[in-house]
Amino acid sequence: MGRWEPNARERLERAAMELFVQRGYESTTVAEIAERAGLTKSTFFRHFSDKREVLFGRDELRRLFADAITGAPAAASPIEAVVAVFDALAPTFGPERRAWGKQRQAVIAGNSELRERELLKLASLAEAMTGALRDRGVPDPAASLAAELGGLAFRNAYARWVELPADEDFAVVAREELDALKSAMTALG
């Protein structure tokens, strides 16, 4: 692949994941990722601030979560607005991302620094949902509780989704996880 070819970001993600799986996250350098992708280190840093960001991405997901809640129908309950997030994620979590997601989970599970970063990213997503719900006029604690439930459902759904057959839709899995959490809350009395 030449340096001029399109999809540099995707090439870097693919190269990084291949190296993380083959050699381990800690043993992989940015220079090696760039070389495997047929790109330069400076190109890597135009797309990612560091090698961790290959696994955690840009702030697009945070914006998508907030925008989905903002765009939910005005009459939607806080939980219904959170469900709009799962529907908006469907194109992002298509079948072609499942294998990458499974590898991503394995790399993160093997590194305490990455597990901590994952928790920070998940907290950031819940924060984005809380803010969007407050902007819709949902008061606390309802806004933060709905966002935290949504974040937990997202985390559980993602972990389950990467293990499921290719035809399983992420939004369906996420709704199932949210329903299970709501049922568990009801059972708590």
PDB file of C-alpha atoms in Angstrom:
ATOM      1  CA  MET A   1       0.000   0.000   0.000  1.00  0.00           C
ATOM      2  CA  GLY A   2       1.296   3.427  -0.876  1.00  0.00           C
ATOM      3  CA  ARG A   3       1.325   6.323   1.532  1.00  0.00           C
ATOM      4  CA  TRP A   4      -1.090   8.245  -0.673  1.00  0.00           C
ATOM      5  CA  GLU A   5      -3.828   5.623  -0.579  1.00  0.00           C
ATOM      6  CA  PRO A   6      -7.068   6.537   1.199  1.00  0.00           C
ATOM      7  CA  ASN A   7      -8.339   5.263   4.546  1.00  0.00           C
ATOM      8  CA  ALA A   8      -5.201   6.024   6.541  1.00  0.00           C
ATOM      9  CA  ARG A   9      -7.101   5.908   9.819  1.00  0.00           C
ATOM     10  CA  GLU A  10      -8.569   2.476   9.107  1.00  0.00           C
ATOM     11  CA  ARG A  11      -5.201   1.193   7.909  1.00  0.00           C
ATOM     12  CA  LEU A  12      -3.580   2.399  11.134  1.00  0.00           C
ATOM     13  CA  GLU A  13      -6.318   0.789  13.242  1.00  0.00           C
ATOM     14  CA  ARG A  14      -5.948  -2.512  11.401  1.00  0.00           C
ATOM     15  CA  ALA A  15      -2.145  -2.456  11.635  1.00  0.00           C
ATOM     16  CA  ALA A  16      -2.219  -1.579  15.322  1.00  0.00           C
ATOM     17  CA  MET A  17      -4.674  -4.334  16.137  1.00  0.00           C
ATOM     18  CA  GLU A  18      -2.646  -6.906  14.216  1.00  0.00           C
ATOM     19  CA  LEU A  19       0.472  -5.919  16.144  1.00  0.00           C
ATOM     20  CA  PHE A  20      -1.300  -5.714  19.513  1.00  0.00           C
ATOM     21  CA  VAL A  21      -2.633  -9.239  19.009  1.00  0.00           C
ATOM     22  CA  GLN A  22       0.653 -10.664  17.681  1.00  0.00           C
ATOM     23  CA  ARG A  23       3.148  -8.921  19.956  1.00  0.00           C
ATOM     24  CA  GLY A  24       1.144  -7.417  22.780  1.00  0.00           C
ATOM     25  CA  TYR A  25       0.100  -3.857  23.420  1.00  0.00           C
ATOM     26  CA  GLU A  26       3.153  -2.941  25.503  1.00  0.00           C
ATOM     27  CA  SER A  27       5.609  -4.346  22.946  1.00  0.00           C
ATOM     28  CA  THR A  28       4.157  -2.425  20.013  1.00  0.00           C
ATOM     29  CA  THR A  29       5.450   1.032  19.098  1.00  0.00           C
ATOM     30  CA  VAL A  30       3.825   3.807  17.102  1.00  0.00           C
ATOM     31  CA  ALA A  31       6.645   3.549  14.552  1.00  0.00           C
ATOM     32  CA  GLU A  32       5.855  -0.141  14.037  1.00  0.00           C
ATOM     33  CA  ILE A  33       2.158   0.584  13.618  1.00  0.00           C
ATOM     34  CA  ALA A  34       2.855   3.281  11.032  1.00  0.00           C
ATOM     35  CA  GLU A  35       5.311   1.053   9.180  1.00  0.00           C
ATOM     36  CA  ARG A  36       2.847  -1.875   9.095  1.00  0.00           C
ATOM     37  CA  ALA A  37       0.197   0.482   7.679  1.00  0.00           C
ATOM     38  CA  GLY A  38       2.619   1.819   5.073  1.00  0.00           C
ATOM     39  CA  LEU A  39       2.471   5.293   6.601  1.00  0.00           C
ATOM     40  CA  THR A  40       4.678   7.640   8.598  1.00  0.00           C
ATOM     41  CA  LYS A  41       4.706   8.350  12.327  1.00  0.00           C
ATOM     42  CA  SER A  42       3.538  11.896  11.606  1.00  0.00           C
ATOM     43  CA  THR A  43       0.507  10.468   9.781  1.00  0.00           C
ATOM     44  CA  PHE A  44      -0.222   8.309  12.820  1.00  0.00           C
ATOM     45  CA  PHE A  45      -0.176  11.395  15.055  1.00  0.00           C
ATOM     46  CA  ARG A  46      -2.502  13.277  12.694  1.00  0.00           C
ATOM     47  CA  HIS A  47      -5.114  10.612  13.471  1.00  0.00           C
ATOM     48  CA  PHE A  48      -4.322   9.562  17.049  1.00  0.00           C
ATOM     49  CA  SER A  49      -2.752  11.319  20.021  1.00  0.00           C
ATOM     50  CA  ASP A  50      -1.119   8.061  21.169  1.00  0.00           C
ATOM     51  CA  LYS A  51      -1.385   4.321  20.602  1.00  0.00           C
ATOM     52  CA  ARG A  52      -4.118   3.954  23.251  1.00  0.00           C
ATOM     53  CA  GLU A  53      -6.424   6.091  21.149  1.00  0.00           C
ATOM     54  CA  VAL A  54      -6.407   3.435  18.421  1.00  0.00           C
ATOM     55  CA  LEU A  55      -8.506   1.385  20.844  1.00  0.00           C
ATOM     56  CA  PHE A  56     -10.626   4.206  22.225  1.00  0.00           C
ATOM     57  CA  GLY A  57     -11.200   6.405  19.208  1.00  0.00           C
ATOM     58  CA  ARG A  58     -12.096   9.978  18.805  1.00  0.00           C
ATOM     59  CA  ASP A  59     -14.809  11.876  20.591  1.00  0.00           C
ATOM     60  CA  GLU A  60     -17.254  10.909  17.841  1.00  0.00           C
ATOM     61  CA  LEU A  61     -18.947   8.363  20.076  1.00  0.00           C
ATOM     62  CA  ARG A  62     -19.464  10.955  22.793  1.00  0.00           C
ATOM     63  CA  ARG A  63     -21.039  13.332  20.260  1.00  0.00           C
ATOM     64  CA  LEU A  64     -23.165  10.544  18.803  1.00  0.00           C
ATOM     65  CA  PHE A  65     -24.528   9.680  22.274  1.00  0.00           C
ATOM     66  CA  ALA A  66     -25.402  13.310  23.027  1.00  0.00           C
ATOM     67  CA  ASP A  67     -26.835  13.993  19.560  1.00  0.00           C
ATOM     68  CA  ALA A  68     -29.050  10.887  19.686  1.00  0.00           C
ATOM     69  CA  ILE A  69     -30.558  12.001  22.983  1.00  0.00           C
ATOM     70  CA  THR A  70     -30.988  15.543  21.715  1.00  0.00           C
ATOM     71  CA  GLY A  71     -32.702  14.227  18.588  1.00  0.00           C
ATOM     72  CA  ALA A  72     -35.087  11.883  20.405  1.00  0.00           C
ATOM     73  CA  PRO A  73     -38.775  12.829  20.166  1.00  0.00           C
ATOM     74  CA  ALA A  74     -39.771  15.579  22.605  1.00  0.00           C
ATOM     75  CA  ALA A  75     -42.240  13.266  24.364  1.00  0.00           C
ATOM     76  CA  ALA A  76     -39.613  10.538  24.909  1.00  0.00           C
ATOM     77  CA  SER A  77     -38.944   9.550  28.505  1.00  0.00           C
ATOM     78  CA  PRO A  78     -35.324   9.686  29.684  1.00  0.00           C
ATOM     79  CA  ILE A  79     -34.974   5.930  29.133  1.00  0.00           C
ATOM     80  CA  GLU A  80     -36.579   6.186  25.672  1.00  0.00           C
ATOM     81  CA  ALA A  81     -34.052   8.900  24.826  1.00  0.00           C
ATOM     82  CA  VAL A  82     -31.266   6.560  25.911  1.00  0.00           C
ATOM     83  CA  VAL A  83     -32.690   3.848  23.633  1.00  0.00           C
ATOM     84  CA  ALA A  84     -32.339   6.360  20.773  1.00  0.00           C
ATOM     85  CA  VAL A  85     -28.587   6.182  21.429  1.00  0.00           C
ATOM     86  CA  PHE A  86     -28.563   2.437  20.816  1.00  0.00           C
ATOM     87  CA  ASP A  87     -30.435   2.880  17.549  1.00  0.00           C
ATOM     88  CA  ALA A  88     -27.959   5.579  16.468  1.00  0.00           C
ATOM     89  CA  LEU A  89     -25.054   3.215  17.172  1.00  0.00           C
ATOM     90  CA  ALA A  90     -26.265   0.590  14.686  1.00  0.00           C
ATOM     91  CA  PRO A  91     -24.146   1.871  11.751  1.00  0.00           C
ATOM     92  CA  THR A  92     -21.067   2.175  13.983  1.00  0.00           C
ATOM     93  CA  PHE A  93     -21.408  -1.359  15.331  1.00  0.00           C
ATOM     94  CA  GLY A  94     -22.074  -3.255  12.140  1.00  0.00           C
ATOM     95  CA  PRO A  95     -21.034  -6.865  11.534  1.00  0.00           C
ATOM     96  CA  GLU A  96     -17.717  -5.778   9.985  1.00  0.00           C
ATOM     97  CA  ARG A  97     -16.609  -4.272  13.338  1.00  0.00           C
ATOM     98  CA  ARG A  98     -17.397  -7.344  15.433  1.00  0.00           C
ATOM     99  CA  ALA A  99     -14.045  -9.151  14.946  1.00  0.00           C
ATOM    100  CA  TRP A 100     -12.151  -5.920  15.614  1.00  0.00           C
ATOM    101  CA  GLY A 101     -14.258  -5.360  18.723  1.00  0.00           C
ATOM    102  CA  LYS A 102     -13.521  -8.835  20.021  1.00  0.00           C
ATOM    103  CA  GLN A 103      -9.792  -8.324  19.530  1.00  0.00           C
ATOM    104  CA  ARG A 104     -10.062  -4.896  21.151  1.00  0.00           C
ATOM    105  CA  GLN A 105     -11.708  -6.382  24.222  1.00  0.00           C
ATOM    106  CA  ALA A 106      -8.945  -8.994  24.540  1.00  0.00           C
ATOM    107  CA  VAL A 107      -6.183  -6.369  24.275  1.00  0.00           C
ATOM    108  CA  ILE A 108      -7.865  -4.157  26.884  1.00  0.00           C
ATOM    109  CA  ALA A 109      -8.481  -7.069  29.241  1.00  0.00           C
ATOM    110  CA  GLY A 110      -4.767  -7.859  29.222  1.00  0.00           C
ATOM    111  CA  ASN A 111      -3.597  -4.416  30.335  1.00  0.00           C
ATOM    112  CA  SER A 112      -4.537  -2.573  33.543  1.00  0.00           C
ATOM    113  CA  GLU A 113      -3.751   0.849  32.042  1.00  0.00           C
ATOM    114  CA  LEU A 114      -6.153   0.147  29.186  1.00  0.00           C
ATOM    115  CA  ARG A 115      -8.860  -1.162  31.537  1.00  0.00           C
ATOM    116  CA  GLU A 116      -8.615   2.105  33.450  1.00  0.00           C
ATOM    117  CA  ARG A 117      -8.813   4.095  30.204  1.00  0.00           C
ATOM    118  CA  GLU A 118     -11.888   2.081  29.192  1.00  0.00           C
ATOM    119  CA  LEU A 119     -13.620   3.018  32.447  1.00  0.00           C
ATOM    120  CA  LEU A 120     -12.779   6.689  31.898  1.00  0.00           C
ATOM    121  CA  LYS A 121     -14.176   6.561  28.365  1.00  0.00           C
ATOM    122  CA  LEU A 122     -17.374   4.885  29.597  1.00  0.00           C
ATOM    123  CA  ALA A 123     -17.738   7.550  32.288  1.00  0.00           C
ATOM    124  CA  SER A 124     -17.298  10.190  29.605  1.00  0.00           C
ATOM    125  CA  LEU A 125     -20.140   8.645  27.588  1.00  0.00           C
ATOM    126  CA  ALA A 126     -22.429   8.628  30.638  1.00  0.00           C
ATOM    127  CA  GLU A 127     -21.483  12.265  31.260  1.00  0.00           C
ATOM    128  CA  ALA A 128     -22.410  13.146  27.674  1.00  0.00           C
ATOM    129  CA  MET A 129     -25.785  11.429  28.064  1.00  0.00           C
ATOM    130  CA  THR A 130     -26.413  13.143  31.406  1.00  0.00           C
ATOM    131  CA  GLY A 131     -25.693  16.542  29.873  1.00  0.00           C
ATOM    132  CA  ALA A 132     -27.952  15.878  26.893  1.00  0.00           C
ATOM    133  CA  LEU A 133     -30.772  14.694  29.175  1.00  0.00           C
ATOM    134  CA  ARG A 134     -30.409  17.807  31.348  1.00  0.00           C
ATOM    135  CA  ASP A 135     -30.549  19.928  28.194  1.00  0.00           C
ATOM    136  CA  ARG A 136     -33.876  18.223  27.425  1.00  0.00           C
ATOM    137  CA  GLY A 137     -35.138  19.400  30.810  1.00  0.00           C
ATOM    138  CA  VAL A 138     -34.716  16.125  32.688  1.00  0.00           C
ATOM    139  CA  PRO A 139     -33.825  16.971  36.282  1.00  0.00           C
ATOM    140  CA  ASP A 140     -31.372  15.109  38.468  1.00  0.00           C
ATOM    141  CA  PRO A 141     -31.282  12.452  39.746  1.00  0.00           C
ATOM    142  CA  ALA A 142     -33.369  11.143  36.807  1.00  0.00           C
ATOM    143  CA  ALA A 143     -30.920  12.445  34.186  1.00  0.00           C
ATOM    144  CA  SER A 144     -27.840  10.940  35.788  1.00  0.00           C
ATOM    145  CA  LEU A 145     -29.597   7.669  36.676  1.00  0.00           C
ATOM    146  CA  ALA A 146     -30.911   7.179  33.119  1.00  0.00           C
ATOM    147  CA  ALA A 147     -27.451   7.986  31.728  1.00  0.00           C
ATOM    148  CA  GLU A 148     -25.698   5.595  34.111  1.00  0.00           C
ATOM    149  CA  LEU A 149     -28.177   2.829  33.232  1.00  0.00           C
ATOM    150  CA  GLY A 150     -27.622   3.563  29.563  1.00  0.00           C
ATOM    151  CA  GLY A 151     -23.857   3.454  30.028  1.00  0.00           C
ATOM    152  CA  LEU A 152     -24.018   0.154  31.896  1.00  0.00           C
ATOM    153  CA  ALA A 153     -26.347  -1.309  29.265  1.00  0.00           C
ATOM    154  CA  PHE A 154     -23.945  -0.132  26.548  1.00  0.00           C
ATOM    155  CA  ARG A 155     -20.939  -1.719  28.286  1.00  0.00           C
ATOM    156  CA  ASN A 156     -22.761  -5.011  28.893  1.00  0.00           C
ATOM    157  CA  ALA A 157     -24.196  -5.063  25.375  1.00  0.00           C
ATOM    158  CA  TYR A 158     -20.821  -4.438  23.754  1.00  0.00           C
ATOM    159  CA  ALA A 159     -19.180  -7.249  25.735  1.00  0.00           C
ATOM    160  CA  ARG A 160     -21.998  -9.594  24.754  1.00  0.00           C
ATOM    161  CA  TRP A 161     -22.287  -8.402  21.135  1.00  0.00           C
ATOM    162  CA  VAL A 162     -18.651  -9.124  20.222  1.00  0.00           C
ATOM    163  CA  GLU A 163     -19.235 -12.769  21.197  1.00  0.00           C
ATOM    164  CA  LEU A 164     -22.492 -13.239  19.268  1.00  0.00           C
ATOM    165  CA  PRO A 165     -23.035 -14.471  15.703  1.00  0.00           C
ATOM    166  CA  ALA A 166     -22.593 -11.904  12.950  1.00  0.00           C
ATOM    167  CA  ASP A 167     -26.313 -11.422  12.340  1.00  0.00           C
ATOM    168  CA  GLU A 168     -27.029 -10.097  15.853  1.00  0.00           C
ATOM    169  CA  ASP A 169     -27.845  -6.378  15.813  1.00  0.00           C
ATOM    170  CA  PHE A 170     -26.092  -4.232  18.423  1.00  0.00           C
ATOM    171  CA  ALA A 171     -29.173  -2.068  19.075  1.00  0.00           C
ATOM    172  CA  VAL A 172     -31.277  -5.146  19.854  1.00  0.00           C
ATOM    173  CA  VAL A 173     -28.644  -6.497  22.245  1.00  0.00           C
ATOM    174  CA  ALA A 174     -28.348  -3.096  23.951  1.00  0.00           C
ATOM    175  CA  ARG A 175     -32.135  -2.843  24.385  1.00  0.00           C
ATOM    176  CA  GLU A 176     -32.154  -6.330  25.922  1.00  0.00           C
ATOM    177  CA  GLU A 177     -29.421  -5.300  28.351  1.00  0.00           C
ATOM    178  CA  LEU A 178     -31.280  -2.122  29.294  1.00  0.00           C
ATOM    179  CA  ASP A 179     -34.485  -4.102  29.855  1.00  0.00           C
ATOM    180  CA  ALA A 180     -32.594  -6.567  32.065  1.00  0.00           C
ATOM    181  CA  LEU A 181     -31.207  -3.675  34.132  1.00  0.00           C
ATOM    182  CA  LYS A 182     -34.651  -2.095  34.491  1.00  0.00           C
ATOM    183  CA  SER A 183     -36.039  -5.452  35.626  1.00  0.00           C
ATOM    184  CA  ALA A 184     -33.229  -5.843  38.139  1.00  0.00           C
ATOM    185  CA  MET A 185     -33.961  -2.379  39.539  1.00  0.00           C
ATOM    186  CA  THR A 186     -37.622  -3.252  39.897  1.00  0.00           C
ATOM    187  CA  ALA A 187     -36.723  -6.491  41.689  1.00  0.00           C
ATOM    188  CA  LEU A 188     -34.671  -4.491  44.183  1.00  0.00           C
ATOM    189  CA  GLY A 189     -37.950  -3.073  45.445  1.00  0.00           C
TER     190      GLY A 189
END
